[in-house]
Coordinates of C-alpha atoms in Angstrom, one line a residue:
X30 CA -30.8 26.5 44.3
X31 CA -32.9 28.9 42.3
X32 CA -35.2 27.1 39.9
X33 CA -36.7 28.6 36.8
X34 CA -40.5 28.9 36.2
X35 CA -42.5 28.7 33.0
X36 CA -43.3 32.1 31.4
X37 CA -46.2 30.9 29.2
X38 CA -49.0 29.5 31.4
X39 CA -52.7 28.8 31.0
X40 CA -55.5 27.9 33.3
X41 CA -55.9 24.2 33.8
X42 CA -59.5 24.5 35.0
X43 CA -58.6 22.1 37.8
X44 CA -58.4 23.8 41.2
X45 CA -55.6 21.6 42.6
X46 CA -53.5 22.0 39.4
X47 CA -54.1 25.8 38.9
X48 CA -52.1 27.2 36.1
X49 CA -50.0 24.9 33.9
X50 CA -47.5 25.3 31.1
X51 CA -49.4 26.2 27.9
X52 CA -47.6 23.6 25.8
X53 CA -48.4 20.7 28.1
X54 CA -51.4 18.4 27.3
X55 CA -54.0 17.4 29.8
X56 CA -56.0 14.1 29.5
X57 CA -57.9 11.9 31.8
X58 CA -55.6 9.2 33.3
X59 CA -57.7 6.3 32.0
X60 CA -57.1 7.5 28.4
X61 CA -53.3 7.4 28.7
X62 CA -52.9 4.2 30.8
X63 CA -54.4 0.8 31.1
X64 CA -55.7 -0.8 34.2
X65 CA -54.4 -4.4 34.4
X66 CA -56.7 -6.8 36.2
X67 CA -55.0 -10.2 35.8
X68 CA -55.6 -12.3 38.9
X69 CA -53.5 -15.3 39.8
X70 CA -53.5 -17.7 42.7
X71 CA -50.4 -16.9 44.8
X72 CA -49.7 -20.5 45.8
X73 CA -49.7 -21.7 42.2
X74 CA -47.5 -19.0 40.8
X75 CA -43.7 -18.9 40.7
X76 CA -43.8 -15.1 40.8
X77 CA -42.7 -13.2 44.0
X78 CA -45.5 -11.6 46.0
X79 CA -45.4 -8.2 47.8
X80 CA -47.9 -6.5 50.0
X81 CA -48.5 -2.8 50.5
X82 CA -46.5 -3.0 53.7
X83 CA -43.4 -3.6 51.5
X84 CA -43.9 -0.3 49.6
X85 CA -42.4 2.7 51.4
X86 CA -44.8 5.7 51.8
X87 CA -44.1 8.7 49.6
X88 CA -40.9 7.3 48.1
X89 CA -42.1 4.4 46.0
X90 CA -39.2 2.3 47.3
X91 CA -39.5 -1.4 47.9
X92 CA -38.9 -2.1 51.6
X93 CA -36.2 -4.6 52.4
X94 CA -37.1 -7.4 54.7
X95 CA -39.1 -10.6 54.8
X96 CA -41.3 -11.1 51.7
X97 CA -45.0 -11.4 52.5
X98 CA -46.8 -14.7 52.1
X99 CA -50.3 -14.7 51.0
X100 CA -53.1 -17.0 50.0
X101 CA -55.8 -16.6 47.4
X102 CA -55.7 -14.4 44.4
X103 CA -53.3 -11.5 43.7
X104 CA -52.8 -9.1 40.9
X105 CA -50.1 -9.9 38.3
X106 CA -47.9 -7.1 37.1
X107 CA -45.0 -6.7 34.6
X108 CA -41.8 -4.7 34.6
X109 CA -42.7 -1.0 34.0
X110 CA -46.1 -1.2 35.6
X111 CA -47.1 1.2 38.4
X112 CA -48.5 -0.3 41.6
X113 CA -50.9 2.2 43.3
X114 CA -52.2 1.4 46.8
X115 CA -56.0 2.0 46.8
X116 CA -56.3 1.1 50.5
X117 CA -55.7 4.1 52.7
X118 CA -54.3 6.1 49.7
X119 CA -53.1 8.9 52.1
X120 CA -50.1 6.5 52.8
X121 CA -49.0 7.2 49.2
X122 CA -47.9 3.6 48.4
X123 CA -46.8 3.9 44.8
X124 CA -44.1 1.6 43.3
X125 CA -42.6 1.3 39.8
X126 CA -42.0 -2.4 39.2
X127 CA -38.6 -3.4 37.8
X128 CA -39.5 -7.1 37.6
X129 CA -42.7 -9.1 37.1
X130 CA -44.6 -10.3 40.2
X131 CA -47.8 -10.4 42.2
X132 CA -49.1 -7.7 44.4
X133 CA -51.9 -7.5 47.0
X134 CA -55.4 -7.0 45.4
X135 CA -55.4 -3.7 47.5
X136 CA -53.1 -2.2 44.8
X137 CA -54.1 -1.1 41.3
X138 CA -51.8 -2.2 38.5
X139 CA -51.4 0.6 36.1
X140 CA -49.7 0.2 32.7
X141 CA -48.6 3.4 30.9
X142 CA -49.1 3.8 27.2
X143 CA -46.4 4.9 24.8
X144 CA -47.3 8.5 25.4
X145 CA -46.2 8.5 29.0
X146 CA -42.9 7.5 30.7
X147 CA -43.3 5.0 33.6
X148 CA -40.9 7.0 35.7
X149 CA -42.7 10.3 35.0
X150 CA -46.0 8.6 35.8
X151 CA -44.6 7.3 39.1
X152 CA -43.7 10.7 40.2
X153 CA -47.0 12.2 39.1
X154 CA -48.9 9.6 41.1
X155 CA -46.7 10.3 44.1
X156 CA -47.3 14.1 43.9
X157 CA -48.8 15.5 47.1
X158 CA -51.8 17.1 45.3
X159 CA -52.7 13.9 43.4
X160 CA -52.6 11.8 46.6
X161 CA -54.7 14.3 48.5
X162 CA -57.3 14.4 45.7
X163 CA -57.5 10.6 45.6
X164 CA -57.7 10.4 49.4
X165 CA -60.7 12.8 49.4
X166 CA -62.7 10.3 47.4
X167 CA -62.4 7.3 49.6
X168 CA -65.3 5.2 50.8
X169 CA -65.4 3.0 54.0
X170 CA -64.6 4.4 57.5
X171 CA -62.6 1.4 58.8
X172 CA -60.7 0.5 55.7
X173 CA -60.9 3.6 53.4
X174 CA -60.4 2.7 49.7
X175 CA -60.3 4.7 46.5
X176 CA -61.9 3.4 43.3
X177 CA -60.5 3.3 39.8
X178 CA -63.6 4.9 38.5
X179 CA -62.6 8.1 40.4
X180 CA -58.8 7.8 39.9
X181 CA -59.1 7.1 36.2
X182 CA -61.0 10.3 35.6
X183 CA -58.4 12.5 37.2
X184 CA -56.4 14.7 35.0
X185 CA -52.9 13.7 33.9
X186 CA -50.5 16.4 32.7
X187 CA -48.4 15.3 29.7
X188 CA -45.3 17.2 28.7
X189 CA -43.3 16.0 25.6
X190 CA -41.3 12.9 25.9
X191 CA -38.1 14.9 26.1
X192 CA -39.5 17.1 28.9
X193 CA -40.8 14.1 30.8
X194 CA -37.3 12.7 30.7
X195 CA -35.9 16.0 31.9
X196 CA -38.3 16.0 34.8
X197 CA -37.4 12.4 35.7
X198 CA -33.7 13.1 35.5
X199 CA -34.1 16.2 37.8
X200 CA -36.3 14.3 40.3
X201 CA -34.1 11.2 40.3
X202 CA -31.0 13.4 41.1
X203 CA -32.7 15.7 43.7
X204 CA -34.6 12.9 45.5
X205 CA -31.4 10.8 45.7
X206 CA -29.6 13.7 47.4
X207 CA -32.5 14.3 49.8
X208 CA -32.8 10.6 50.6
X209 CA -29.1 10.4 51.3
X210 CA -29.5 13.3 53.8
X211 CA -32.5 11.5 55.4
X212 CA -30.5 8.3 55.7
X213 CA -27.7 10.1 57.6
X214 CA -30.3 11.6 60.0
X215 CA -32.0 8.2 60.4
X216 CA -28.5 6.7 61.1
X217 CA -28.1 9.3 63.9
X218 CA -31.5 8.3 65.3
X219 CA -30.4 4.7 65.4
X220 CA -27.2 5.6 67.1
X221 CA -29.1 7.7 69.7
X222 CA -31.4 4.8 70.4
X223 CA -28.4 2.5 70.8
X224 CA -26.8 5.0 73.1
X225 CA -30.0 5.1 75.3
X226 CA -30.2 1.3 75.4
X227 CA -26.5 1.0 76.4
X228 CA -26.9 3.7 79.0
X229 CA -29.9 2.1 80.6
X230 CA -28.5 -1.4 80.4
X231 CA -25.3 -0.3 82.2
X232 CA -27.2 1.5 84.9
X233 CA -29.8 -1.1 85.7
X234 CA -27.3 -4.0 85.8
X235 CA -24.1 -2.5 87.1
X236 CA -25.3 0.6 89.0
X237 CA -23.8 4.1 89.0
X238 CA -20.7 3.5 91.1
X239 CA -18.0 1.5 89.1
X240 CA -16.0 1.0 92.3
X241 CA -18.5 -1.2 94.2
X242 CA -17.5 -4.9 94.6
X243 CA -19.1 -7.2 91.9
X244 CA -20.3 -10.8 92.1
X245 CA -21.1 -13.3 89.4
X246 CA -24.8 -13.2 88.8
X247 CA -24.9 -16.9 87.9
X248 CA -26.3 -16.0 84.5
X249 CA -24.0 -16.1 81.5
X250 CA -25.7 -13.4 79.5
X251 CA -25.9 -11.1 82.5
X252 CA -22.3 -11.4 83.9
X253 CA -21.3 -9.6 87.1
X254 CA -23.7 -7.5 89.1
X255 CA -23.0 -5.3 92.2
X256 CA -22.5 -7.6 95.2
X257 CA -25.3 -6.1 97.3
X258 CA -27.9 -6.4 94.5
X259 CA -30.5 -9.2 94.4
X260 CA -31.5 -11.4 91.5
X261 CA -35.3 -12.1 91.6
X262 CA -38.1 -13.3 89.3
X263 CA -40.6 -10.7 88.2
X264 CA -43.5 -12.6 89.7
X265 CA -42.1 -11.7 93.2
X266 CA -42.4 -8.0 92.4
X267 CA -46.0 -8.1 91.0
X268 CA -49.1 -7.4 93.1
X269 CA -51.6 -7.7 90.3
X270 CA -51.5 -8.8 86.6
X271 CA -54.4 -8.0 84.3
X272 CA -55.3 -8.6 80.7
X273 CA -57.7 -6.3 78.9
X274 CA -60.7 -6.6 76.6
X275 CA -61.0 -6.2 72.8
X276 CA -64.6 -5.9 71.6
X277 CA -65.4 -4.9 68.0
X278 CA -64.9 -1.2 67.8
X279 CA -65.3 1.7 65.5
X280 CA -62.1 2.9 63.8
X281 CA -62.2 6.5 65.0
X282 CA -61.1 8.5 68.0
X283 CA -63.7 8.6 70.8
X284 CA -65.3 11.9 71.8
X285 CA -65.2 13.2 75.4
X286 CA -68.4 11.4 76.3
X287 CA -67.6 8.1 74.6
X288 CA -65.6 5.1 75.8
X289 CA -62.6 4.0 73.8
X290 CA -60.5 0.9 73.7
X291 CA -56.7 1.4 73.5
X292 CA -54.8 -0.3 70.7
X293 CA -51.5 -2.2 71.4
X294 CA -49.6 0.7 69.8
X295 CA -50.6 2.9 72.8
X296 CA -47.4 1.7 74.4
X297 CA -44.2 2.3 72.5
X298 CA -41.0 1.7 74.4
X299 CA -41.7 3.9 77.4
X300 CA -44.2 6.3 75.7
X301 CA -47.9 6.2 76.3
X302 CA -50.1 7.7 73.6
X303 CA -53.8 7.9 74.6
X304 CA -54.7 8.8 71.0
X305 CA -54.0 5.2 70.0
X306 CA -57.5 3.9 70.6
X307 CA -60.8 3.0 68.9
X308 CA -64.4 3.9 69.9
X309 CA -66.4 1.5 71.8
X310 CA -69.9 1.2 70.2
X311 CA -72.7 2.7 72.3
X312 CA -74.5 -0.6 72.2
X313 CA -71.7 -2.2 74.3
X314 CA -71.2 -1.7 78.1
X315 CA -67.7 -0.8 79.1
X316 CA -65.8 -2.9 81.7
X317 CA -65.1 0.1 84.0
X318 CA -62.6 -1.9 86.1
X319 CA -60.3 -1.9 83.0
X320 CA -60.3 1.9 82.7
X321 CA -56.8 3.3 82.5
X322 CA -55.7 5.7 85.2
X323 CA -52.6 7.9 85.8
X324 CA -49.9 5.8 87.4
X325 CA -50.9 2.6 85.7
X326 CA -48.2 0.5 84.0
X327 CA -49.2 -1.0 80.7
X328 CA -47.3 -3.6 78.7
X329 CA -47.9 -4.5 75.0
X330 CA -48.7 -8.3 75.0
X331 CA -49.4 -8.8 71.3
X332 CA -48.9 -6.8 68.1
X333 CA -48.4 -7.2 64.4
X334 CA -45.2 -5.3 64.9
X335 CA -42.8 -7.6 66.7
X336 CA -40.6 -4.8 68.1
X337 CA -43.5 -3.4 70.0
X338 CA -44.0 -6.7 71.9
X339 CA -42.9 -6.2 75.5
X340 CA -43.0 -2.4 75.4
X341 CA -43.8 -0.9 78.7
X342 CA -45.0 2.6 79.7
X343 CA -46.1 4.3 82.9
X344 CA -49.2 6.4 82.3
X345 CA -48.5 10.0 83.4
X346 CA -51.9 11.4 82.4
X347 CA -54.9 10.0 80.5
X348 CA -58.3 11.2 79.5
X349 CA -61.2 9.4 81.2
X350 CA -63.2 6.5 79.6
X351 CA -60.4 4.6 78.0
X352 CA -59.9 0.9 78.7
X353 CA -57.0 -1.3 77.8
X354 CA -57.4 -4.1 75.3
X355 CA -56.6 -7.9 75.5
X356 CA -53.4 -7.2 73.6
X357 CA -52.2 -5.3 76.6
X358 CA -51.3 -6.2 80.2
X359 CA -51.7 -3.9 83.2
X360 CA -49.1 -4.6 85.9
X361 CA -49.4 -3.4 89.5
X362 CA -46.0 -3.6 91.3
X363 CA -45.0 -4.0 95.0
X364 CA -43.5 -0.5 95.2
X365 CA -41.8 -1.4 98.5
X366 CA -39.5 -3.6 96.4
X367 CA -39.3 -1.9 93.0
X368 CA -39.7 1.7 91.9
X369 CA -42.2 1.8 88.9
X370 CA -39.9 4.1 86.9
X371 CA -36.9 1.8 87.6
X372 CA -39.1 -1.1 86.3
X373 CA -39.9 0.8 83.1
X374 CA -36.2 1.6 82.5
X375 CA -35.2 -2.0 83.2
X376 CA -37.8 -3.2 80.7
X377 CA -35.9 -1.2 78.0
X378 CA -32.6 -2.7 78.8
X379 CA -30.8 -5.2 76.7
X380 CA -30.9 -8.0 79.3
X381 CA -34.7 -7.8 79.6
X382 CA -35.2 -7.3 75.9
X383 CA -33.4 -10.6 75.2
X384 CA -35.7 -12.4 77.6
X385 CA -38.8 -10.8 75.9
X386 CA -37.7 -11.9 72.5
X387 CA -37.0 -15.5 73.7
X388 CA -40.6 -15.6 75.2
X389 CA -42.5 -14.3 72.1
X390 CA -44.7 -17.2 70.9
X391 CA -47.5 -17.9 68.5
X392 CA -50.1 -19.0 71.1
X393 CA -53.7 -17.9 71.0
X394 CA -53.7 -17.7 67.2
X395 CA -51.5 -14.7 67.2
X396 CA -48.1 -14.6 65.5
X397 CA -46.5 -12.3 68.1
X398 CA -47.5 -12.4 71.8
X399 CA -46.1 -13.0 75.2
X400 CA -47.9 -15.3 77.7
X401 CA -48.4 -14.1 81.3
X402 CA -46.3 -17.0 82.6
X403 CA -43.3 -15.9 80.5
X404 CA -43.5 -12.3 81.7
X405 CA -43.7 -13.4 85.3
X406 CA -40.6 -15.6 84.9
X407 CA -38.3 -12.7 83.7
X408 CA -35.2 -12.4 85.8
X409 CA -34.5 -9.0 87.4
X410 CA -31.5 -7.6 89.3
X411 CA -32.4 -5.1 92.0
X412 CA -30.6 -2.7 94.3
X413 CA -32.4 -1.3 97.4
X414 CA -35.2 1.1 96.6
X415 CA -33.3 4.2 97.4
X416 CA -30.5 3.2 94.9
X417 CA -33.2 2.5 92.3
X418 CA -34.6 6.0 92.7
X419 CA -31.1 7.5 92.4
X420 CA -30.6 5.5 89.2
X421 CA -34.0 6.7 87.9
X422 CA -33.0 10.3 88.5
X423 CA -29.7 10.0 86.5
X424 CA -31.3 8.0 83.7
X425 CA -34.2 10.4 83.4
X426 CA -31.9 13.4 83.0
X427 CA -29.6 11.7 80.5
X428 CA -32.5 10.1 78.6
X429 CA -34.3 13.5 78.3
X430 CA -31.1 15.0 76.7
X431 CA -31.1 12.1 74.2
X432 CA -34.8 12.7 73.6
X433 CA -34.2 16.3 72.8
X434 CA -31.6 15.4 70.2
X435 CA -34.0 12.9 68.7
X436 CA -36.8 15.4 68.4
X437 CA -34.5 17.9 66.7
X438 CA -33.3 15.2 64.3
X439 CA -36.9 14.0 63.6
X440 CA -37.8 17.7 62.8
X441 CA -35.0 17.9 60.2
X442 CA -36.2 14.6 58.6
X443 CA -39.7 15.9 58.5
X444 CA -38.6 19.1 56.8
X445 CA -36.6 17.1 54.2
X446 CA -39.5 14.8 53.5
X447 CA -41.8 17.8 53.0
X448 CA -39.2 19.4 50.7
X449 CA -38.9 16.1 48.7
X450 CA -42.7 16.0 48.3
X451 CA -42.9 19.7 47.3
X452 CA -40.2 19.2 44.6
X453 CA -42.0 16.3 43.1
X454 CA -45.4 18.1 43.1
X455 CA -43.9 21.3 41.6
X456 CA -42.0 19.5 38.9
X457 CA -44.9 17.3 37.6
X458 CA -47.5 20.1 37.7
X459 CA -45.3 22.7 35.9
X460 CA -44.7 25.0 38.8
X461 CA -40.9 24.8 38.1
X462 CA -39.1 24.5 34.8
X463 CA -36.3 22.0 34.9
X464 CA -35.6 21.6 31.2
X465 CA -32.2 23.4 31.6
X466 CA -31.2 21.6 34.7
X467 CA -27.9 19.9 34.4
X468 CA -26.1 17.5 36.8
X469 CA -22.6 18.7 37.4
X470 CA -19.8 16.3 38.0
X471 CA -17.7 16.5 41.2
X472 CA -14.9 18.3 39.2
X473 CA -17.5 20.8 37.7
X474 CA -18.9 21.5 41.2
X475 CA -15.4 22.4 42.5
X476 CA -14.8 24.6 39.5
X477 CA -18.1 26.5 40.1
X478 CA -17.3 26.8 43.8
X479 CA -13.9 28.3 43.1
X480 CA -15.1 30.6 40.4

């Protein structure tokens, strides 16, 4: 689609805005909107509460799912207000409220004046250049926040009311199209993940040869297994079981000469990511026995994200001077009985995942964690070691093919998200002229296509 551009431009005198349409006004944000600072105790209010985690980054959509519970004071907002996440503004948490409610105090409540459309303002605050400018102003290394004093002084471009509505209509239509494409690609990712889980579950519980005699496993949810396989408790396969250490750390990546402590997110369903760590302060002495080495098997013990609990990965390579935290287990296996890669695949299977979810508890003051005793009691089904390795070989090849499809699909999603962001930015900063844009009906689209 070829979009028009404005012919009459002037210099905005703002580097990130560059040239803007000559007939647009430019004012500081604080002169066109009102910052609402009405605090209410959450427990005493009948209004629903949302946290920043329930606002989707870069889209402004409210995330479906369990509503957050909070204590203390929260910010009240009305329908038509804009909620702008001041904590970690690079996440672009911007939401246009359609009902009254309460929001985390980490969000600014911005009420537009009669000169500005709420929907237009939402898109303006979601624009890439605005978010990047706000993010450059943050203070605090561990929990970076932006201040209203800075945000309120940023320029806001104000077209006429009719032109604001034209921009909103254009962006509503185009972002809906893009979001529909992204949803299809995300559905494909979900199907690929289901395909991998089904593939793994079949191989690690039934084997590769469908003609072998099967016996009842004695477990209802497991069903039949190959007759020559054994059913054992995980504790019989473990040589050593360790839990890490979580001192107070600096929220940055460690340099080559510094020690770091891995976060629970370093293990994500078979993938180890050494970048997921914080820096151990120089004043603390590292526990060198907890240093992660290639070949180690790590398991996520506790996390704020429930789906990560029980994730296992085998460390293929790792920079030196990283130790695992107390939210992580390190498991050493008896490799005469179980192949480490077979173990990692089995931990991704449906029958093990069900055991993991049943064992997640709220002990140790954490909402989501797995006690050692529970992990050791997991039931495994095992062939001989040579058959395990044959299964690993097949699963690796098939899983790699699925991973390649996933990477291609994720690349498409990323390009669509970038295009979405660019469209918003270009429309609200006057880089494209959408005043003559019209939305064709299905019939009109067919007529255009056929001349």
